[in-house]
Tab-separated table of C-alpha atoms in Angstrom:
chain	number	residue	atom	x	y	z
A	263	MET	CA	-81.248	-8.676	-12.403
A	264	ALA	CA	-83.135	-5.994	-10.443
A	265	THR	CA	-86.328	-4.672	-11.965
A	266	GLU	CA	-86.796	-0.988	-12.788
A	267	ASP	CA	-89.045	-0.644	-9.736
A	268	GLU	CA	-86.430	-2.227	-7.460
A	269	ARG	CA	-83.704	0.063	-8.814
A	270	TYR	CA	-85.898	3.110	-8.257
A	271	ARG	CA	-86.591	2.108	-4.652
A	272	GLN	CA	-82.839	2.072	-4.042
A	273	SER	CA	-82.421	5.619	-5.374
A	274	SER	CA	-81.976	8.701	-3.187
A	275	GLN	CA	-85.048	10.176	-4.864
A	276	PHE	CA	-87.248	7.448	-3.414
A	277	ARG	CA	-85.467	7.170	-0.054
A	278	LEU	CA	-85.117	10.887	0.690
A	279	TRP	CA	-87.571	12.751	-1.517
A	280	SER	CA	-90.719	10.645	-1.751
A	281	PHE	CA	-93.586	11.535	0.588
A	282	ALA	CA	-97.238	10.863	1.212
A	283	PRO	CA	-99.213	14.086	0.547
A	284	ALA	CA	-99.974	14.555	4.256
A	285	ASN	CA	-96.317	14.105	5.219
A	286	LEU	CA	-95.183	16.630	2.618
A	287	GLN	CA	-97.705	19.156	3.915
A	288	ASP	CA	-96.504	18.559	7.491
A	289	LEU	CA	-92.909	19.208	6.440
A	290	ARG	CA	-93.862	22.479	4.769
A	291	GLU	CA	-95.832	23.609	7.801
A	292	LYS	CA	-92.888	22.850	10.097
A	293	THR	CA	-90.551	24.777	7.783
A	294	ASN	CA	-92.919	27.751	7.765
A	295	SER	CA	-93.308	27.678	11.556
A	296	LEU	CA	-89.552	27.464	12.170
A	297	ALA	CA	-88.887	30.400	9.824
A	298	LYS	CA	-91.456	32.506	11.690
A	299	GLN	CA	-89.786	31.712	15.020
A	300	GLN	CA	-86.332	32.622	13.713
A	301	ILE	CA	-87.496	35.891	12.145
A	302	THR	CA	-89.561	36.885	15.198
A	303	ALA	CA	-86.471	36.521	17.392
A	304	ARG	CA	-84.546	38.970	15.202
A	305	LEU	CA	-87.095	41.619	14.189
A	306	THR	CA	-89.173	44.135	16.120
A	307	PRO	CA	-92.020	44.697	15.488
A	308	THR	CA	-93.027	41.280	14.212
A	309	PRO	CA	-93.667	41.426	10.446
A	310	GLU	CA	-96.626	39.911	8.641
A	311	PHE	CA	-95.590	36.396	7.678
A	312	LEU	CA	-96.351	34.264	4.663
A	313	THR	CA	-98.602	31.257	5.188
A	314	THR	CA	-97.543	27.752	4.202
A	315	ASP	CA	-99.835	27.918	1.176
A	316	GLU	CA	-98.432	31.293	0.118
A	317	GLU	CA	-94.901	29.927	0.338
A	318	ALA	CA	-95.849	26.940	-1.820
A	319	ARG	CA	-97.379	29.252	-4.415
A	320	LEU	CA	-94.239	31.389	-4.480
A	321	VAL	CA	-92.039	28.327	-4.959
A	322	LYS	CA	-94.262	27.295	-7.858
A	323	PHE	CA	-93.963	30.774	-9.362
A	324	PHE	CA	-90.166	30.764	-9.127
A	325	THR	CA	-90.057	27.260	-10.585
A	326	VAL	CA	-91.797	28.687	-13.637
A	327	GLU	CA	-89.262	31.530	-13.696
A	328	LEU	CA	-86.447	28.960	-13.549
A	329	ILE	CA	-87.900	27.039	-16.495
A	330	ARG	CA	-88.181	30.269	-18.465
A	331	ALA	CA	-84.601	31.210	-17.624
A	332	ALA	CA	-83.367	27.733	-18.592
A	333	GLN	CA	-85.098	28.003	-21.947
A	334	PHE	CA	-83.613	31.455	-22.471
A	335	CYS	CA	-80.164	29.984	-21.740
A	336	GLU	CA	-80.953	27.154	-24.198
A	337	LEU	CA	-80.320	24.444	-21.627
A	338	PRO	CA	-81.456	20.894	-22.501
A	339	THR	CA	-84.700	19.535	-21.079
A	340	GLU	CA	-83.060	17.237	-18.517
A	341	ILE	CA	-80.898	20.088	-17.195
A	342	ARG	CA	-83.818	22.444	-16.634
A	343	SER	CA	-85.843	19.610	-15.087
A	344	THR	CA	-83.066	18.664	-12.665
A	345	ALA	CA	-82.529	22.318	-11.731
A	346	ALA	CA	-86.261	22.765	-11.120
A	347	MET	CA	-86.341	19.767	-8.809
A	348	PHE	CA	-83.293	20.995	-6.896
A	349	LEU	CA	-85.109	24.281	-6.264
A	350	ARG	CA	-88.334	22.559	-5.204
A	351	ARG	CA	-86.517	20.108	-2.936
A	352	PHE	CA	-84.618	22.933	-1.251
A	353	TYR	CA	-87.781	24.802	-0.313
A	354	ILE	CA	-89.405	21.826	1.372
A	355	THR	CA	-87.133	22.264	4.389
A	356	ASN	CA	-86.125	25.902	3.817
A	357	SER	CA	-88.378	28.952	3.729
A	358	VAL	CA	-88.594	31.624	1.048
A	359	MET	CA	-88.799	34.068	3.963
A	360	THR	CA	-85.245	33.060	4.895
A	361	TYR	CA	-83.586	32.419	1.524
A	362	PRO	CA	-84.663	34.549	-1.496
A	363	PRO	CA	-85.559	32.303	-4.462
A	364	THR	CA	-84.208	34.778	-7.033
A	365	GLU	CA	-80.628	33.913	-6.056
A	366	LEU	CA	-81.131	30.177	-5.426
A	367	LEU	CA	-82.793	29.944	-8.839
A	368	LYS	CA	-79.544	30.840	-10.613
A	369	THR	CA	-77.513	28.564	-8.366
A	370	SER	CA	-79.932	25.705	-9.099
A	371	LEU	CA	-79.496	26.231	-12.834
A	372	PHE	CA	-75.715	26.093	-12.614
A	373	PHE	CA	-75.685	23.117	-10.266
A	374	GLY	CA	-78.224	21.332	-12.464
A	375	CYS	CA	-75.702	21.597	-15.305
A	376	LYS	CA	-72.978	20.104	-13.100
A	377	ALA	CA	-75.177	17.301	-11.788
A	378	GLU	CA	-76.138	16.232	-15.317
A	379	GLY	CA	-72.579	16.480	-16.658
A	380	PHE	CA	-73.416	19.408	-18.942
A	381	TYR	CA	-70.513	21.826	-19.223
A	382	MET	CA	-71.395	25.512	-19.174
A	383	ARG	CA	-68.883	28.167	-18.231
A	384	LEU	CA	-70.011	29.936	-15.070
A	385	GLY	CA	-69.181	33.354	-16.470
A	386	LYS	CA	-71.289	32.680	-19.545
A	387	LEU	CA	-74.282	31.787	-17.374
A	388	ALA	CA	-73.809	34.894	-15.222
A	389	GLU	CA	-73.783	37.061	-18.350
A	390	LYS	CA	-77.293	35.861	-19.169
A	391	PHE	CA	-78.717	37.610	-16.108
A	392	PRO	CA	-78.603	41.341	-15.341
A	393	ASN	CA	-76.646	42.479	-12.280
A	394	THR	CA	-75.329	38.968	-11.638
A	395	THR	CA	-71.740	37.865	-11.039
A	396	SER	CA	-70.177	34.421	-11.016
A	397	GLU	CA	-69.469	34.827	-7.305
A	398	GLN	CA	-73.148	35.440	-6.558
A	399	ILE	CA	-74.144	32.221	-8.322
A	400	LEU	CA	-71.485	30.197	-6.493
A	401	ALA	CA	-72.279	31.726	-3.111
A	402	GLY	CA	-75.365	29.580	-2.612
A	403	GLU	CA	-73.941	26.317	-3.957
A	404	PHE	CA	-73.066	24.656	-0.638
A	405	LEU	CA	-76.304	25.904	0.913
A	406	LEU	CA	-78.225	24.312	-1.963
A	407	CYS	CA	-76.333	21.034	-1.561
A	408	GLN	CA	-77.184	20.951	2.139
A	409	GLY	CA	-80.819	21.774	1.430
A	410	ILE	CA	-81.218	18.907	-1.020
A	411	ARG	CA	-79.361	16.572	1.394
A	412	PHE	CA	-76.557	16.043	-1.138
A	413	ALA	CA	-78.966	13.971	-3.245
A	414	PHE	CA	-77.911	14.929	-6.758
A	415	ASP	CA	-79.660	12.097	-8.605
A	416	VAL	CA	-83.005	13.118	-10.111
A	417	ARG	CA	-85.018	10.436	-11.923
A	418	HIS	CA	-87.124	11.925	-14.708
A	419	PRO	CA	-90.035	10.398	-16.696
A	420	PHE	CA	-88.628	11.288	-20.130
A	421	ARG	CA	-86.795	8.010	-20.688
A	422	ALA	CA	-89.909	6.073	-19.676
A	423	LEU	CA	-91.917	8.077	-22.211
A	424	GLU	CA	-89.495	7.265	-25.028
A	425	GLY	CA	-89.703	3.570	-24.166
A	426	ALA	CA	-93.504	3.676	-24.099
A	427	ILE	CA	-93.629	5.439	-27.462
A	428	LEU	CA	-91.342	2.837	-29.031
A	429	GLU	CA	-93.651	0.088	-27.752
A	430	LEU	CA	-96.742	1.899	-29.056
A	431	ARG	CA	-95.168	2.324	-32.483
A	432	ARG	CA	-94.452	-1.391	-32.541
A	433	ARG	CA	-98.015	-2.276	-31.573
A	434	LEU	CA	-99.720	0.387	-33.691
A	435	PRO	CA	-97.731	0.534	-36.945
A	436	ASP	CA	-100.700	2.027	-38.815
A	437	GLU	CA	-101.363	4.826	-36.308
A	438	GLU	CA	-98.102	6.729	-36.457
A	439	ALA	CA	-99.778	10.152	-36.519
A	440	ARG	CA	-101.771	9.354	-33.374
A	441	VAL	CA	-98.709	8.115	-31.504
A	442	ASN	CA	-96.570	11.068	-32.611
A	443	LYS	CA	-99.243	13.544	-31.520
A	444	ALA	CA	-99.498	11.902	-28.103
A	445	HIS	CA	-95.708	11.838	-27.819
A	446	ALA	CA	-95.335	15.561	-28.476
A	447	ARG	CA	-98.127	16.586	-26.124
A	448	ALA	CA	-96.977	14.261	-23.330
A	449	ARG	CA	-93.461	15.723	-23.523
A	450	GLU	CA	-94.855	19.232	-23.136
A	451	ILE	CA	-96.752	18.097	-20.034
A	452	LEU	CA	-93.640	16.491	-18.545
A	453	LYS	CA	-91.517	19.558	-19.331
A	454	PHE	CA	-93.857	21.898	-17.442
A	455	SER	CA	-96.766	20.402	-15.506
A	456	ALA	CA	-94.657	17.718	-13.811
A	457	LEU	CA	-92.096	20.293	-12.662
A	458	VAL	CA	-94.429	22.868	-11.114
A	459	THR	CA	-96.599	20.364	-9.238
A	460	ASP	CA	-95.661	17.874	-6.502
A	461	VAL	CA	-95.857	14.734	-8.645
A	462	TYR	CA	-92.108	14.022	-8.374
A	463	PHE	CA	-92.552	13.759	-4.592
A	464	HIS	CA	-95.500	11.345	-4.730
A	465	PHE	CA	-95.115	9.141	-7.821
A	466	THR	CA	-92.507	7.132	-9.720
A	467	PRO	CA	-91.193	8.341	-13.104
A	468	SER	CA	-93.191	5.625	-14.884
A	469	GLN	CA	-96.407	6.641	-13.125
A	470	ILE	CA	-95.818	10.283	-14.062
A	471	MET	CA	-95.239	9.276	-17.676
A	472	MET	CA	-98.419	7.186	-17.757
A	473	ALA	CA	-100.398	10.057	-16.232
A	474	ALA	CA	-99.184	12.407	-18.967
A	475	LEU	CA	-100.223	9.896	-21.628
A	476	LEU	CA	-103.574	9.451	-19.894
A	477	MET	CA	-104.194	13.183	-20.219
A	478	VAL	CA	-103.468	12.994	-23.937
A	479	ASP	CA	-104.928	9.673	-25.099
A	480	SER	CA	-106.376	7.230	-22.567
A	481	GLY	CA	-106.643	4.551	-25.246
A	482	LEU	CA	-102.866	4.356	-25.481
A	483	VAL	CA	-102.636	3.737	-21.739
A	484	ASP	CA	-105.147	0.892	-22.114
A	485	ILE	CA	-102.781	-0.667	-24.646
A	486	LEU	CA	-99.766	-0.322	-22.372
A	487	LEU	CA	-101.687	-1.398	-19.252
A	488	PRO	CA	-104.286	-3.895	-20.478
A	489	LYS	CA	-106.891	-5.017	-17.980
A	490	PRO	CA	-106.295	-8.610	-16.775
A	491	GLU	CA	-108.846	-11.323	-17.378
A	492	THR	CA	-111.679	-11.657	-14.862
A	493	PRO	CA	-110.448	-13.982	-12.085
A	494	HIS	CA	-112.393	-17.142	-11.260
A	495	ASP	CA	-110.796	-17.454	-7.823
A	496	ASP	CA	-109.893	-14.644	-5.392
A	497	ASN	CA	-106.641	-16.451	-4.544
A	498	SER	CA	-105.555	-17.005	-8.126
A	499	PRO	CA	-102.586	-15.202	-9.763
A	500	VAL	CA	-105.094	-13.481	-12.062
A	501	ALA	CA	-106.835	-11.963	-9.029
A	502	ALA	CA	-103.503	-10.662	-7.736
A	503	ASN	CA	-102.773	-9.149	-11.150
A	504	THR	CA	-106.200	-7.494	-11.162
A	505	ASP	CA	-105.561	-5.923	-7.755
A	506	MET	CA	-102.155	-4.662	-8.879
A	507	HIS	CA	-103.655	-3.261	-12.089
A	508	GLU	CA	-106.267	-1.340	-10.098
A	509	LYS	CA	-103.630	0.063	-7.727
A	510	ILE	CA	-101.473	1.225	-10.632
A	511	LEU	CA	-104.407	2.878	-12.394
A	512	THR	CA	-105.482	4.594	-9.175
A	513	ALA	CA	-101.990	6.051	-8.737
A	514	VAL	CA	-101.869	7.129	-12.386
A	515	GLU	CA	-105.300	8.773	-12.100
A	516	ASP	CA	-104.225	10.650	-8.963
A	517	CYS	CA	-101.097	11.829	-10.738
A	518	ARG	CA	-103.106	12.916	-13.787
A	519	ALA	CA	-105.368	15.035	-11.581
A	520	MET	CA	-102.331	16.876	-10.212
A	521	LEU	CA	-100.837	17.438	-13.665
A	522	GLU	CA	-104.099	18.850	-14.977
A	523	ASP	CA	-103.916	21.658	-12.403
A	524	GLU	CA	-100.989	23.168	-14.327
A	525	PRO	CA	-101.361	22.669	-18.105
A	526	PRO	CA	-98.357	23.585	-20.310
A	527	GLU	CA	-100.258	26.553	-21.751
A	528	ARG	CA	-99.674	28.396	-18.478
A	529	MET	CA	-95.980	28.551	-19.309
A	530	THR	CA	-96.379	31.682	-21.427
A	531	GLU	CA	-98.493	33.594	-18.919
A	532	TYR	CA	-98.203	32.693	-15.270
A	533	TRP	CA	-99.808	34.930	-12.623
A	534	GLY	CA	-99.854	37.785	-15.108
A	535	THR	CA	-96.131	37.530	-15.884
A	536	VAL	CA	-95.977	37.213	-19.644
A	537	TRP	CA	-93.077	35.318	-21.179
A	538	PRO	CA	-91.871	37.532	-24.046
A	539	PHE	CA	-91.832	34.771	-26.659
A	540	PRO	CA	-94.474	32.295	-27.825
A	541	LEU	CA	-93.522	28.646	-27.353
A	542	SER	CA	-92.573	28.430	-31.034
A	543	ALA	CA	-89.864	31.035	-30.454
A	544	LEU	CA	-88.194	29.268	-27.544
A	545	PRO	CA	-85.049	27.096	-27.901
A	546	ASN	CA	-84.981	24.650	-30.815
A	547	HIS	CA	-86.563	27.415	-32.898
A	548	GLU	CA	-84.870	30.371	-34.566
A	549	ASN	CA	-85.011	33.567	-32.516
A	550	THR	CA	-82.632	36.486	-32.878
A	551	ASN	CA	-84.422	39.117	-30.778
A	552	SER	CA	-84.196	37.583	-27.298
A	553	SER	CA	-83.366	39.652	-24.241
A	554	SER	CA	-82.162	38.727	-20.761
A	555	PRO	CA	-84.764	37.388	-18.327
A	556	LYS	CA	-85.698	39.942	-15.700
A	557	LEU	CA	-84.600	38.152	-12.553
């Protein structure tokens, strides 16, 4: 039977959407350069263009807007996460100067529902947004599919987190409060920080999950990834295990550093755009005074 790692390496996420940081940056620079060439050929005088970094920041901003809209529409966590990754994948090889994110955002939400097998009537989704029709949402669907290379499978770290928490509860039966606290905080990190950074493009779901736990309680990671015994021989199996342990921890540490750049607290106020409800008033909590997101 194939291991979890072997199954992941066969997925479209690993084959098509996993990059070294330098390669991802190169792709974004090529996308930015191509968009400039196409726009320059059509417009006179030449406008002032966005830089690659400015485009990346805008994509991050609209990812936050997508998450907010998904919460307003009361979509499940996996749906909003898949939709967010569709949007981020699209803008690796497409420029925000060519395709406005405000429209692709809505299309990503609807297609995220379809990809995850979550039924939501198109008209009902369109009603959630001002000045939006069903036709406008559908108009960008094929374009989105092309942009994400028809790779509809998105592997998330949530299932890995639930498995890790079950194991921690088994090993730490007397520390339920500690484990529950770490569980709740790690989920918040995965629901926001992992979606607005590039960790999905650089790390496996299990590494992302471990990085979130490392941010919350490093002692729990030590339990899940215990350090091997000191090897007596560099060629021994123990030495190989030690090397693998160090490589895993290095990857998890790198992932943690990226997640820490965007803590979940930024969800309610991002670049001065204030989300109208505190986190306690978002879906899964009672709220009768919500209004349509201003997209």
